[in-house]
PDB file of N, CA, C and O in Angstrom:
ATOM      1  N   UNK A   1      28.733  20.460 -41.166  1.00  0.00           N
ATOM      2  CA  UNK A   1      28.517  21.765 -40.579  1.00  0.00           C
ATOM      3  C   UNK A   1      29.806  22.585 -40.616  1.00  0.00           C
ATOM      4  O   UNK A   1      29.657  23.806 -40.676  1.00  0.00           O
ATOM      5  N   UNK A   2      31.241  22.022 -40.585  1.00  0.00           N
ATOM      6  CA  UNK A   2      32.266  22.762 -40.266  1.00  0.00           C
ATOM      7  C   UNK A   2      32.448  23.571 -41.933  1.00  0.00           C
ATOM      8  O   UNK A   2      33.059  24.608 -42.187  1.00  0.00           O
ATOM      9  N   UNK A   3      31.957  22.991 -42.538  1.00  0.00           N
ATOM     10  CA  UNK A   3      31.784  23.812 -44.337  1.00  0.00           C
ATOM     11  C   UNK A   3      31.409  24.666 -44.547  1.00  0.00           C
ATOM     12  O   UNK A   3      32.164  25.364 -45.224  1.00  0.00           O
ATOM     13  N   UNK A   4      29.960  25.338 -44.161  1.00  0.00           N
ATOM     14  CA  UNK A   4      29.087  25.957 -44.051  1.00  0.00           C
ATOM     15  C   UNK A   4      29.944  27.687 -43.355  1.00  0.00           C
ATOM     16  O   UNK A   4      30.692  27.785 -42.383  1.00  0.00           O
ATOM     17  N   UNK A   5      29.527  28.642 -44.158  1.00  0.00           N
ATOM     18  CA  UNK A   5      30.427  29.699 -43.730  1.00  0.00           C
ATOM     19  C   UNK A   5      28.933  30.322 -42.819  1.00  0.00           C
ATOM     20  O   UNK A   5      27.740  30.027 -42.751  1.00  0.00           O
ATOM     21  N   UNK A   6      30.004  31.485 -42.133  1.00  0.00           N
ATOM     22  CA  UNK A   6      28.705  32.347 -41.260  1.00  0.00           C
ATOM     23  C   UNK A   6      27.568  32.664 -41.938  1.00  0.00           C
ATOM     24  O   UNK A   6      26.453  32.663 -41.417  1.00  0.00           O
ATOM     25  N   UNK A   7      27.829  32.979 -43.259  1.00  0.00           N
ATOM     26  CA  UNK A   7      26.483  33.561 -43.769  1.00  0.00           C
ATOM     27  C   UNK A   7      25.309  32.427 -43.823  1.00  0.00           C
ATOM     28  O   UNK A   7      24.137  32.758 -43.646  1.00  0.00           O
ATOM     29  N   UNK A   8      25.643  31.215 -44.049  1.00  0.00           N
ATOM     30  CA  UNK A   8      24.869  30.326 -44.319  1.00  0.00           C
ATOM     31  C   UNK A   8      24.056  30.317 -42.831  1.00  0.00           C
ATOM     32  O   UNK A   8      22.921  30.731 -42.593  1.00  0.00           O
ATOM     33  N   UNK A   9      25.131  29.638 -41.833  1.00  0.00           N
ATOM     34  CA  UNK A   9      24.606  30.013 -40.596  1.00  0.00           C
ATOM     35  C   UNK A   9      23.498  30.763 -40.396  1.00  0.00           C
ATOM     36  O   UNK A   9      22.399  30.377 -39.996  1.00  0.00           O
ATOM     37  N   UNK A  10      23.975  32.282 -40.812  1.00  0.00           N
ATOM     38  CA  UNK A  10      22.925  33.042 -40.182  1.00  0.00           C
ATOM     39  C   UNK A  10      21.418  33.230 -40.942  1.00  0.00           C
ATOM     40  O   UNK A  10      20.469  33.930 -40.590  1.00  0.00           O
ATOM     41  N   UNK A  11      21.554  32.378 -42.064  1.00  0.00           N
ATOM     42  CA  UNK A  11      20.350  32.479 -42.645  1.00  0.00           C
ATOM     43  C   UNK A  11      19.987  31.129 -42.260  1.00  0.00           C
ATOM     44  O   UNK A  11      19.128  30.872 -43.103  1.00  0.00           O
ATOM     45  N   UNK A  12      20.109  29.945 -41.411  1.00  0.00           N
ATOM     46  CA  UNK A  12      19.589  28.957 -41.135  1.00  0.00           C
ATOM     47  C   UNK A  12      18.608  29.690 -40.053  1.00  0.00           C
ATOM     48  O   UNK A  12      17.397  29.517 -39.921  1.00  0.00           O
ATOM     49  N   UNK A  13      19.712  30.798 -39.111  1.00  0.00           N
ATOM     50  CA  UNK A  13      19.318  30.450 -37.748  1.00  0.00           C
ATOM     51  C   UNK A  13      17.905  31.333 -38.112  1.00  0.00           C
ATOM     52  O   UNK A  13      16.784  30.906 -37.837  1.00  0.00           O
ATOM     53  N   UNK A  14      18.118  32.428 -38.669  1.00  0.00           N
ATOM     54  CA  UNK A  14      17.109  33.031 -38.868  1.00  0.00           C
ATOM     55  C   UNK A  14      15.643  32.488 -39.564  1.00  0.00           C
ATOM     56  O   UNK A  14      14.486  32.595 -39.157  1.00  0.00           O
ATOM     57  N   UNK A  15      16.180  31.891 -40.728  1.00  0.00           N
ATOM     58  CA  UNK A  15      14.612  30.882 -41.021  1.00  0.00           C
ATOM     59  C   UNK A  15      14.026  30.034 -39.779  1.00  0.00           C
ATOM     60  O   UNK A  15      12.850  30.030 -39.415  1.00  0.00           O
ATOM     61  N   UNK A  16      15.161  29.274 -39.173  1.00  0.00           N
ATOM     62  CA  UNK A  16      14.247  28.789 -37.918  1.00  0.00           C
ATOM     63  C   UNK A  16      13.423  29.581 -37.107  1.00  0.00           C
ATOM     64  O   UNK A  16      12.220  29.415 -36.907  1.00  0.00           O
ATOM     65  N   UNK A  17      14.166  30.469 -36.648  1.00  0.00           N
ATOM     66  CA  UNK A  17      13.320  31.621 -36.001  1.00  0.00           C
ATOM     67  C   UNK A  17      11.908  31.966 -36.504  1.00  0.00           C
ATOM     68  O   UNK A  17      10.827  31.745 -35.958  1.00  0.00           O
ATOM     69  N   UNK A  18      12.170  32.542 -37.640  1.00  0.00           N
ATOM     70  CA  UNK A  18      10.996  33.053 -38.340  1.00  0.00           C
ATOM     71  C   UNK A  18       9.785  32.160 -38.442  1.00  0.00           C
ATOM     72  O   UNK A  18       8.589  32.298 -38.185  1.00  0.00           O
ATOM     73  N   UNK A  19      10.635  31.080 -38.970  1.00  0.00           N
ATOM     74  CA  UNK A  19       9.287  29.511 -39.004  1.00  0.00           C
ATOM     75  C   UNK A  19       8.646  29.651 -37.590  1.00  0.00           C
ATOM     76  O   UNK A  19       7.523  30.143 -37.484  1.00  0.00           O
ATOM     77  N   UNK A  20       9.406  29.189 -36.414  1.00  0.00           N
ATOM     78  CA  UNK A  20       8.846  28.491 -35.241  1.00  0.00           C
ATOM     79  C   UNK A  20       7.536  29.796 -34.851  1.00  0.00           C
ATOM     80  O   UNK A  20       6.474  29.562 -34.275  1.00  0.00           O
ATOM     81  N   UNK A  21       8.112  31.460 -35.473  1.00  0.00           N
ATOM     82  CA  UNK A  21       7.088  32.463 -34.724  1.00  0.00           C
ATOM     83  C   UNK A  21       5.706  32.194 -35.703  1.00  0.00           C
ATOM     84  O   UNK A  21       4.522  32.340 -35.398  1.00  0.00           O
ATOM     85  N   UNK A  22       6.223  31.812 -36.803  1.00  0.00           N
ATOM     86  CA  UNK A  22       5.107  31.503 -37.613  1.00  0.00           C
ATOM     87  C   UNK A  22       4.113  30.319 -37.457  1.00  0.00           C
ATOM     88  O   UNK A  22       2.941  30.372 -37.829  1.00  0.00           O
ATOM     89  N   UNK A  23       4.682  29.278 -36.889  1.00  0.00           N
ATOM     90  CA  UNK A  23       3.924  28.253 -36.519  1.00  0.00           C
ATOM     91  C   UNK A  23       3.142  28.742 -35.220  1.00  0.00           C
ATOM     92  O   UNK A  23       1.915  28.739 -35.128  1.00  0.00           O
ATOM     93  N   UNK A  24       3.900  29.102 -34.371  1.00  0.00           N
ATOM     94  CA  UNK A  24       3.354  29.886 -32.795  1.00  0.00           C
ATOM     95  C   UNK A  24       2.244  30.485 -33.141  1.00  0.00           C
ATOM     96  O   UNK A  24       1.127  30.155 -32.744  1.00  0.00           O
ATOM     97  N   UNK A  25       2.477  31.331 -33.845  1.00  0.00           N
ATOM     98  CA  UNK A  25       1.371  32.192 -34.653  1.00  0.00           C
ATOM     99  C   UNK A  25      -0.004  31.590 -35.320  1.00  0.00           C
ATOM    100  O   UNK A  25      -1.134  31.617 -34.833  1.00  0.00           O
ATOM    101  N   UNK A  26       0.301  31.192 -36.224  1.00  0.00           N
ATOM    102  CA  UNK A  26      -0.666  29.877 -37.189  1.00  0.00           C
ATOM    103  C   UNK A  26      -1.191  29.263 -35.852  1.00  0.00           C
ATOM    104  O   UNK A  26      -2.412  29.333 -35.711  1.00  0.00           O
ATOM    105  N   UNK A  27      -0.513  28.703 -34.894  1.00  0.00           N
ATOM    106  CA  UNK A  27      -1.114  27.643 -34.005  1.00  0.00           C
ATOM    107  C   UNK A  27      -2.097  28.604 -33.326  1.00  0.00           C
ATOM    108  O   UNK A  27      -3.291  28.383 -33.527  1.00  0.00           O
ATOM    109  N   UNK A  28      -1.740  29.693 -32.509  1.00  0.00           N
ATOM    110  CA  UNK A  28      -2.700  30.352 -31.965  1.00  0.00           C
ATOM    111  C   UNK A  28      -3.487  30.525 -32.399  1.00  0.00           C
ATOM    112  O   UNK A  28      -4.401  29.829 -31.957  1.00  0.00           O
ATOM    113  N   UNK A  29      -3.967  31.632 -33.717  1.00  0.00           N
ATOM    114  CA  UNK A  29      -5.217  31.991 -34.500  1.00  0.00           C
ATOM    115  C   UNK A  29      -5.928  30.923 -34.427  1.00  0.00           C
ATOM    116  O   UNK A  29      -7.100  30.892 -34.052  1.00  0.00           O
ATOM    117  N   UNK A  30      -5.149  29.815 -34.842  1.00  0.00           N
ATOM    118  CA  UNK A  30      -6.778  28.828 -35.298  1.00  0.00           C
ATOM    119  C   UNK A  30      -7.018  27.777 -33.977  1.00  0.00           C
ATOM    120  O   UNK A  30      -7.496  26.650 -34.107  1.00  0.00           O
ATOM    121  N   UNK A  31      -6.490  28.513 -32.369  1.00  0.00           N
ATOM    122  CA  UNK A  31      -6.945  27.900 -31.540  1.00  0.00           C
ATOM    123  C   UNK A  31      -7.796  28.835 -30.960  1.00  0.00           C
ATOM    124  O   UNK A  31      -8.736  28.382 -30.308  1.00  0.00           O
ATOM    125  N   UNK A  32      -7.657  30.172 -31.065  1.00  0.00           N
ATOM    126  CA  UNK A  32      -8.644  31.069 -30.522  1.00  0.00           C
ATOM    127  C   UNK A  32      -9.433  32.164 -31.563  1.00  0.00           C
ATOM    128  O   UNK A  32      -9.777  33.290 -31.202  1.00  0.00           O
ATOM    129  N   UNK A  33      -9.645  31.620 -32.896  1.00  0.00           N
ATOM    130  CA  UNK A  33     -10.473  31.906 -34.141  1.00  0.00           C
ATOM    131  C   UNK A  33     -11.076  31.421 -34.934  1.00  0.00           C
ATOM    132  O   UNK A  33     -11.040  30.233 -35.253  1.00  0.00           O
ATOM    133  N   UNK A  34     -11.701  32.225 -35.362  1.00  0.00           N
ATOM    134  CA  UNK A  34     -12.572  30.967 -36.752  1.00  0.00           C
ATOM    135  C   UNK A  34     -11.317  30.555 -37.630  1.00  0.00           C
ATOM    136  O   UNK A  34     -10.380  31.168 -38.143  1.00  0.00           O
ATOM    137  N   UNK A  35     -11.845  28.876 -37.548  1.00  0.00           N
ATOM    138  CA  UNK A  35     -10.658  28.770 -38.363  1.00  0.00           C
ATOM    139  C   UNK A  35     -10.863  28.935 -39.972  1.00  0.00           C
ATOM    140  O   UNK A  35      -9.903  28.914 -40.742  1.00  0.00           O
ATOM    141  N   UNK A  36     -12.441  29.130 -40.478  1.00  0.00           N
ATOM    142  CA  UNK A  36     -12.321  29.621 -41.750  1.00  0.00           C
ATOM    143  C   UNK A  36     -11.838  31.370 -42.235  1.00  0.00           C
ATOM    144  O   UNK A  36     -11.534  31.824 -43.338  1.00  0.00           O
ATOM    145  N   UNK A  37     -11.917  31.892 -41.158  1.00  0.00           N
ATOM    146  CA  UNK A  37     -10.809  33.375 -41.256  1.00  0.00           C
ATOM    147  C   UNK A  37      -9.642  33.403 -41.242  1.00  0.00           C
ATOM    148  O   UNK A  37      -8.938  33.986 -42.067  1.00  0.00           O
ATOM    149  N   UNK A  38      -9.091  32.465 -39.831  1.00  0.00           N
ATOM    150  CA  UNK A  38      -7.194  31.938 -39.844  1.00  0.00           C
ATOM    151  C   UNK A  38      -7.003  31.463 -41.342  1.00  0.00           C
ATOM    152  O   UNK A  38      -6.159  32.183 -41.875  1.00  0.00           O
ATOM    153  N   UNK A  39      -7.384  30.716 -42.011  1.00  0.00           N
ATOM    154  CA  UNK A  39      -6.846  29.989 -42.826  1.00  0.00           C
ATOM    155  C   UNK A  39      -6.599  30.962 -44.572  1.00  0.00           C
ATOM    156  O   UNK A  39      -5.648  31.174 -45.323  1.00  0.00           O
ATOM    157  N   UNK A  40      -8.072  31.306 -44.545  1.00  0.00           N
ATOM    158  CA  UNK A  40      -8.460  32.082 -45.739  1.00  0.00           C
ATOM    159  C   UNK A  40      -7.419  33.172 -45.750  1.00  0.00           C
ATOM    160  O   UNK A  40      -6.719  33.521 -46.701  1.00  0.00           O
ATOM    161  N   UNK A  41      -7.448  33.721 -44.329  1.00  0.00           N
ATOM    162  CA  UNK A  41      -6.567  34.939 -44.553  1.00  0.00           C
ATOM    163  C   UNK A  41      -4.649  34.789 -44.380  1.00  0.00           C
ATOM    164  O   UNK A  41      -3.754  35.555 -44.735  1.00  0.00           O
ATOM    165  N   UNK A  42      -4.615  33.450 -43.680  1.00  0.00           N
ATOM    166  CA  UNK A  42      -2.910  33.350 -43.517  1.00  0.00           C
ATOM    167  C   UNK A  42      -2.396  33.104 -44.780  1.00  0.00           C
ATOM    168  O   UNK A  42      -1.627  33.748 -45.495  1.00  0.00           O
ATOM    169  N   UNK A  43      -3.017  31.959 -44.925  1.00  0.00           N
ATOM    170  CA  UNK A  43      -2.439  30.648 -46.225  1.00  0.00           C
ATOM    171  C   UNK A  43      -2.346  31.814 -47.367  1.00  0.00           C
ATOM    172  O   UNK A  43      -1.618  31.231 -48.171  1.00  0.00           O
ATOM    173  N   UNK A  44      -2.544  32.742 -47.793  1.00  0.00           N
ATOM    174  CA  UNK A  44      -2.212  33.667 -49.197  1.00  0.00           C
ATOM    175  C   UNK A  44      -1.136  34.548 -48.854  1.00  0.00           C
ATOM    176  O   UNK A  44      -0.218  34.879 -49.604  1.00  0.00           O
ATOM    177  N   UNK A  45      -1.342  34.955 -47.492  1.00  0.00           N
ATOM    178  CA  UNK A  45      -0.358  35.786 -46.970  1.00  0.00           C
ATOM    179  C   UNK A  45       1.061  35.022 -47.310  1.00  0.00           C
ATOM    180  O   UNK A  45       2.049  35.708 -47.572  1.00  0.00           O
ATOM    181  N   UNK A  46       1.137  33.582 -47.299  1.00  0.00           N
ATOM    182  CA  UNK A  46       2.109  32.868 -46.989  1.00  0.00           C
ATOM    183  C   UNK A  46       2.916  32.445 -48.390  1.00  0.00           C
ATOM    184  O   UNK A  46       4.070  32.094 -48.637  1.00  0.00           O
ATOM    185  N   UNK A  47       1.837  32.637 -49.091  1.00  0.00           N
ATOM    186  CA  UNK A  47       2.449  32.782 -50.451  1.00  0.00           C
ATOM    187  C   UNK A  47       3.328  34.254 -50.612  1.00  0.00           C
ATOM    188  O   UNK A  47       4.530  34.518 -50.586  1.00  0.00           O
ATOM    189  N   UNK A  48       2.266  34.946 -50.763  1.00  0.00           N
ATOM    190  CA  UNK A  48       2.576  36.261 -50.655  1.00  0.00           C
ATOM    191  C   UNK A  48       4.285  36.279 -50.621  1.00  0.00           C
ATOM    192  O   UNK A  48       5.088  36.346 -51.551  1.00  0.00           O
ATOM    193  N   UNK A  49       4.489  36.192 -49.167  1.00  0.00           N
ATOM    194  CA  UNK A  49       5.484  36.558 -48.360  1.00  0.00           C
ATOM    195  C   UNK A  49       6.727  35.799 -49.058  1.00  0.00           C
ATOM    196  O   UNK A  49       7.737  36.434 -49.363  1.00  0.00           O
ATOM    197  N   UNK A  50       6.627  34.623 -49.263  1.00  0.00           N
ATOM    198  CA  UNK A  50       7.686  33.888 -50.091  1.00  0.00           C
ATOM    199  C   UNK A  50       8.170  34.717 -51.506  1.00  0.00           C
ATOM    200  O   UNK A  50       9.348  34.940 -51.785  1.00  0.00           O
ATOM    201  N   UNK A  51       6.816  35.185 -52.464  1.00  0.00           N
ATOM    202  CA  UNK A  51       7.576  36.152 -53.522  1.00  0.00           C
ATOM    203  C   UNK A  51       8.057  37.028 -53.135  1.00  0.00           C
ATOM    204  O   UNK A  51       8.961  37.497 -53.827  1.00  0.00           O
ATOM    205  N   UNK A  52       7.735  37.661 -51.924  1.00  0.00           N
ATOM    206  CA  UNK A  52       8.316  38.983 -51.325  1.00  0.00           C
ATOM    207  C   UNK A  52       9.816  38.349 -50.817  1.00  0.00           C
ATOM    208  O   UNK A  52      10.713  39.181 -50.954  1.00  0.00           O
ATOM    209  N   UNK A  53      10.010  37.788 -50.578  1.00  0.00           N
ATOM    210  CA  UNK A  53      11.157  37.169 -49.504  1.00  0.00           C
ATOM    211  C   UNK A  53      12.326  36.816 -50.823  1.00  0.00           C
ATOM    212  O   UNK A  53      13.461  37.292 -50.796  1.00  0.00           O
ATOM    213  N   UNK A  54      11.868  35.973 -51.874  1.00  0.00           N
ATOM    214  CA  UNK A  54      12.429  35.587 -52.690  1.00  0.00           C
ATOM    215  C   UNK A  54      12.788  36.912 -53.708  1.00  0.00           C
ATOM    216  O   UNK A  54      13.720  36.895 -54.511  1.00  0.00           O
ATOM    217  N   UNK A  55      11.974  37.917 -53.535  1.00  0.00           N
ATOM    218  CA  UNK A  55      12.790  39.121 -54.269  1.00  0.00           C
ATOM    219  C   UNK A  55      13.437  39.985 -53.475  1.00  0.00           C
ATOM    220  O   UNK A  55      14.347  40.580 -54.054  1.00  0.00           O
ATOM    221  N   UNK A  56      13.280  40.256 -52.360  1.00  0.00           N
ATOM    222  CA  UNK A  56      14.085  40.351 -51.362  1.00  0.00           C
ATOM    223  C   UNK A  56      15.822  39.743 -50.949  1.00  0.00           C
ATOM    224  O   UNK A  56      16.855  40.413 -50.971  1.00  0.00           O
ATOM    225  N   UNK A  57      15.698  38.613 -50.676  1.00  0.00           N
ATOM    226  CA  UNK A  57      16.682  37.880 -50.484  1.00  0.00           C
ATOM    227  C   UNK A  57      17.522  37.231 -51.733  1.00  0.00           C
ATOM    228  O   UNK A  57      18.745  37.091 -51.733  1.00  0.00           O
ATOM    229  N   UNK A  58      17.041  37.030 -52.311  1.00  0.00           N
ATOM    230  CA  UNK A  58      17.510  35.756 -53.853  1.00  0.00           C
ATOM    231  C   UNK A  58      17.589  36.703 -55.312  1.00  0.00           C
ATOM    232  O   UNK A  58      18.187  36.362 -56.332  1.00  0.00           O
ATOM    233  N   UNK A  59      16.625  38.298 -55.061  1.00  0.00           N
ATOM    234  CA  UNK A  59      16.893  39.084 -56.393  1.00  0.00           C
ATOM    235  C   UNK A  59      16.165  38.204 -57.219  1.00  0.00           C
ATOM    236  O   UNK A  59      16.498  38.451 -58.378  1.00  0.00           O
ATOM    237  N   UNK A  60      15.283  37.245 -57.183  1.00  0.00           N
ATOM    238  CA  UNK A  60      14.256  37.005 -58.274  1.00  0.00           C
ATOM    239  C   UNK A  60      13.576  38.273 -58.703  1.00  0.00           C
ATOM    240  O   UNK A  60      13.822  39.257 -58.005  1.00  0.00           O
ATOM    241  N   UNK A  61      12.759  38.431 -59.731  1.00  0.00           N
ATOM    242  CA  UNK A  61      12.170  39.481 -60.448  1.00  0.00           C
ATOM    243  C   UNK A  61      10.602  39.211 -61.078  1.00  0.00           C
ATOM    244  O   UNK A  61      10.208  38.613 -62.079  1.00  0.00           O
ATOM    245  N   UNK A  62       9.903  39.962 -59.973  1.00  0.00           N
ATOM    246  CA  UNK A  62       8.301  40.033 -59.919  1.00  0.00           C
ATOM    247  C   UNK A  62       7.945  40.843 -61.462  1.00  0.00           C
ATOM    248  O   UNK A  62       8.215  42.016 -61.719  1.00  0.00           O
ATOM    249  N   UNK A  63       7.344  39.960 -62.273  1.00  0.00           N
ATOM    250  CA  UNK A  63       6.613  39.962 -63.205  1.00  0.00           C
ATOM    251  C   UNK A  63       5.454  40.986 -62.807  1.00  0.00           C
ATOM    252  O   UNK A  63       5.235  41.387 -61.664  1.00  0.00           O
ATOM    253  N   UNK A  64       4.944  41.238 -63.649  1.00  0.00           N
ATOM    254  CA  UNK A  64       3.614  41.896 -63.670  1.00  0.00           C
ATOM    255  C   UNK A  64       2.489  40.665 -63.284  1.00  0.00           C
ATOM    256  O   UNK A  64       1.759  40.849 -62.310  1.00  0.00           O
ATOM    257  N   UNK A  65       2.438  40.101 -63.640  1.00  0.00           N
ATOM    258  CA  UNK A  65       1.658  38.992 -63.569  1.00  0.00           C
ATOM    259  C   UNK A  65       2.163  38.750 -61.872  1.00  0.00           C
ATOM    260  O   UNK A  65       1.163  38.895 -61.170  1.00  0.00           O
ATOM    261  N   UNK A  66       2.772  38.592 -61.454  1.00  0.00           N
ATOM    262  CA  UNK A  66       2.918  38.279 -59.652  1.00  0.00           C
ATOM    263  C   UNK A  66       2.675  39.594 -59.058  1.00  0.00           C
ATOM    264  O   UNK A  66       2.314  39.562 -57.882  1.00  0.00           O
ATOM    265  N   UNK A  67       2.843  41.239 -59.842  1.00  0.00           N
ATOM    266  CA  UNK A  67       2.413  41.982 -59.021  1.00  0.00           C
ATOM    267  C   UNK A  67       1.108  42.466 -58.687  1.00  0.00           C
ATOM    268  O   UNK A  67       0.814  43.263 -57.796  1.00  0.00           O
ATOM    269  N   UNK A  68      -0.051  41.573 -59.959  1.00  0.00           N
ATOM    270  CA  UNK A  68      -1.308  41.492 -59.615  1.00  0.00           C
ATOM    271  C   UNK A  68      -1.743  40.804 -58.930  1.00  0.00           C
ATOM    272  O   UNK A  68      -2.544  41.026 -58.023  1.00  0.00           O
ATOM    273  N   UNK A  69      -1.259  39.815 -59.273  1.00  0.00           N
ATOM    274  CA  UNK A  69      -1.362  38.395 -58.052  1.00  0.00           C
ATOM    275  C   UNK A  69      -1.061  38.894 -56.500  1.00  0.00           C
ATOM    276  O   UNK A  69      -1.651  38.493 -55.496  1.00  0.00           O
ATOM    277  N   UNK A  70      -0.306  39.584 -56.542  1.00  0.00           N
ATOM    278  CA  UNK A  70      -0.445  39.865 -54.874  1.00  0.00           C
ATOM    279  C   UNK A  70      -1.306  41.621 -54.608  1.00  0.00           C
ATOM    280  O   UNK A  70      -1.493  42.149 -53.511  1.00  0.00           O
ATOM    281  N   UNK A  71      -1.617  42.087 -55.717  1.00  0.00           N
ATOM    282  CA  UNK A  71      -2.642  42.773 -55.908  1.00  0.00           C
ATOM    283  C   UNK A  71      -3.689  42.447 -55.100  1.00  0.00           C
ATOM    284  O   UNK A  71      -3.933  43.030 -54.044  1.00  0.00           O
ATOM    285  N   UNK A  72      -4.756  40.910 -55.863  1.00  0.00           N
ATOM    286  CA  UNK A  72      -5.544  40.479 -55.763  1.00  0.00           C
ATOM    287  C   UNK A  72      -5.639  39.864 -54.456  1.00  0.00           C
ATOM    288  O   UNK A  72      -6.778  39.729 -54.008  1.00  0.00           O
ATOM    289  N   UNK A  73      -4.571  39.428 -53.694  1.00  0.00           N
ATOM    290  CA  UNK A  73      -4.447  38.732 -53.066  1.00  0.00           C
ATOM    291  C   UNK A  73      -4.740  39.317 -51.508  1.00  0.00           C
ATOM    292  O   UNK A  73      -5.460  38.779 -50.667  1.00  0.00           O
ATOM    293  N   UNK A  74      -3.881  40.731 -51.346  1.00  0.00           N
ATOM    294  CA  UNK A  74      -4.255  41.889 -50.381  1.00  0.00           C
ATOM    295  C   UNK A  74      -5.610  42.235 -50.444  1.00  0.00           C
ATOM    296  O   UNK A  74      -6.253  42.071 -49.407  1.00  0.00           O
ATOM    297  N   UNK A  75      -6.355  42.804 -51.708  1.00  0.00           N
ATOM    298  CA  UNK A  75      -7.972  42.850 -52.199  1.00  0.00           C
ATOM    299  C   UNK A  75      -8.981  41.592 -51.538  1.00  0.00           C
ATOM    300  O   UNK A  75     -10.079  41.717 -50.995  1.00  0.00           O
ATOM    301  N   UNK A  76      -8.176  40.341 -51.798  1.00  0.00           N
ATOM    302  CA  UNK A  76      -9.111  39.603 -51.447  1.00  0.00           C
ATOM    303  C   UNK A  76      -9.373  39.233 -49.643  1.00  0.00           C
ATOM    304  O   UNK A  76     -10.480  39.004 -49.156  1.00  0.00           O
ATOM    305  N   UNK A  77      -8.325  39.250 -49.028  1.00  0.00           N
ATOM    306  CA  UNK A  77      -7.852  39.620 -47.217  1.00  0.00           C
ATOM    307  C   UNK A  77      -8.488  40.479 -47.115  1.00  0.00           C
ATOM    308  O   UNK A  77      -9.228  40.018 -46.246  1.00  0.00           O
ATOM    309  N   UNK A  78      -8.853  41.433 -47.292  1.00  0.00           N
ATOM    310  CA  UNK A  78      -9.613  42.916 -47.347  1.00  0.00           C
ATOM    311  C   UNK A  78     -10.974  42.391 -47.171  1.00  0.00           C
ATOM    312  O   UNK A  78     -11.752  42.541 -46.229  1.00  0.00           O
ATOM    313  N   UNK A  79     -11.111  41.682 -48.376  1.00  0.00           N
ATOM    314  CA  UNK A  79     -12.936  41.890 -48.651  1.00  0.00           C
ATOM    315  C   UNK A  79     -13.143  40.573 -47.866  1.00  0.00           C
ATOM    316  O   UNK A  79     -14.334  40.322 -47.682  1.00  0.00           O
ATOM    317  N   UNK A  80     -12.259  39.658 -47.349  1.00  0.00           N
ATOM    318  CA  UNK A  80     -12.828  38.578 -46.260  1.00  0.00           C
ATOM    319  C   UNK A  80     -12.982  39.361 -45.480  1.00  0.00           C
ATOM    320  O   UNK A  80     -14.202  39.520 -45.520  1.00  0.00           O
ATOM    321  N   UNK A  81     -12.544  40.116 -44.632  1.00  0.00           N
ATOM    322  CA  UNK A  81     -12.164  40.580 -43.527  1.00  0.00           C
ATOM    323  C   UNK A  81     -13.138  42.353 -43.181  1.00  0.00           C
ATOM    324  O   UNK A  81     -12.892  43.240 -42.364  1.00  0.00           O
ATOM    325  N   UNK A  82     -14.058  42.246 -44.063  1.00  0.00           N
ATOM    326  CA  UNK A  82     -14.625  43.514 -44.121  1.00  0.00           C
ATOM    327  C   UNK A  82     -16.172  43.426 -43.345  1.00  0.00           C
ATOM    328  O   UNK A  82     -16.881  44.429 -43.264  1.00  0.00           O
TER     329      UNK A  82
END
């Protein structure tokens, strides 16, 4: 740990964060929802969010092919949820 500079730090502390609201989250919905709506509609989101995060944070570079993919993916949350 004494290696590890602040920045690293602050992107640990923050993924923890983010995880535990996400689990909090995840845990609730599918204790007070259908869990074939919680699931259908989180679990893509969760992809989702990782290409977003990873071009965000890391400067990876969304293809056309991933910007339909999360095209389809918003479209399809939609038409569950309609």
């Amino acid at each position: 740990i004494k290696q590890m500079n602040k920045k690293t730090c602050l992107y640990i502390l923050i993924s923890f964060i983010f995880t535990s609201l996400a689990l909090l989250t995840y845990w609730y919905l599918l204790k007070n929802t259908k869990t074939f709506y919680t699931v259908a509609s989180v679990q893509p989101l969760i992809i989702m969010m990782v290409v977003l995060a990873s071009h965000i944070l890391y400067g990876e570079r969304i293809n056309t092919m991933n910007w339909i993919g999360i095209l389809f993916t918003i479209v399809g949350i939609y038409l569950l949820n309609i």
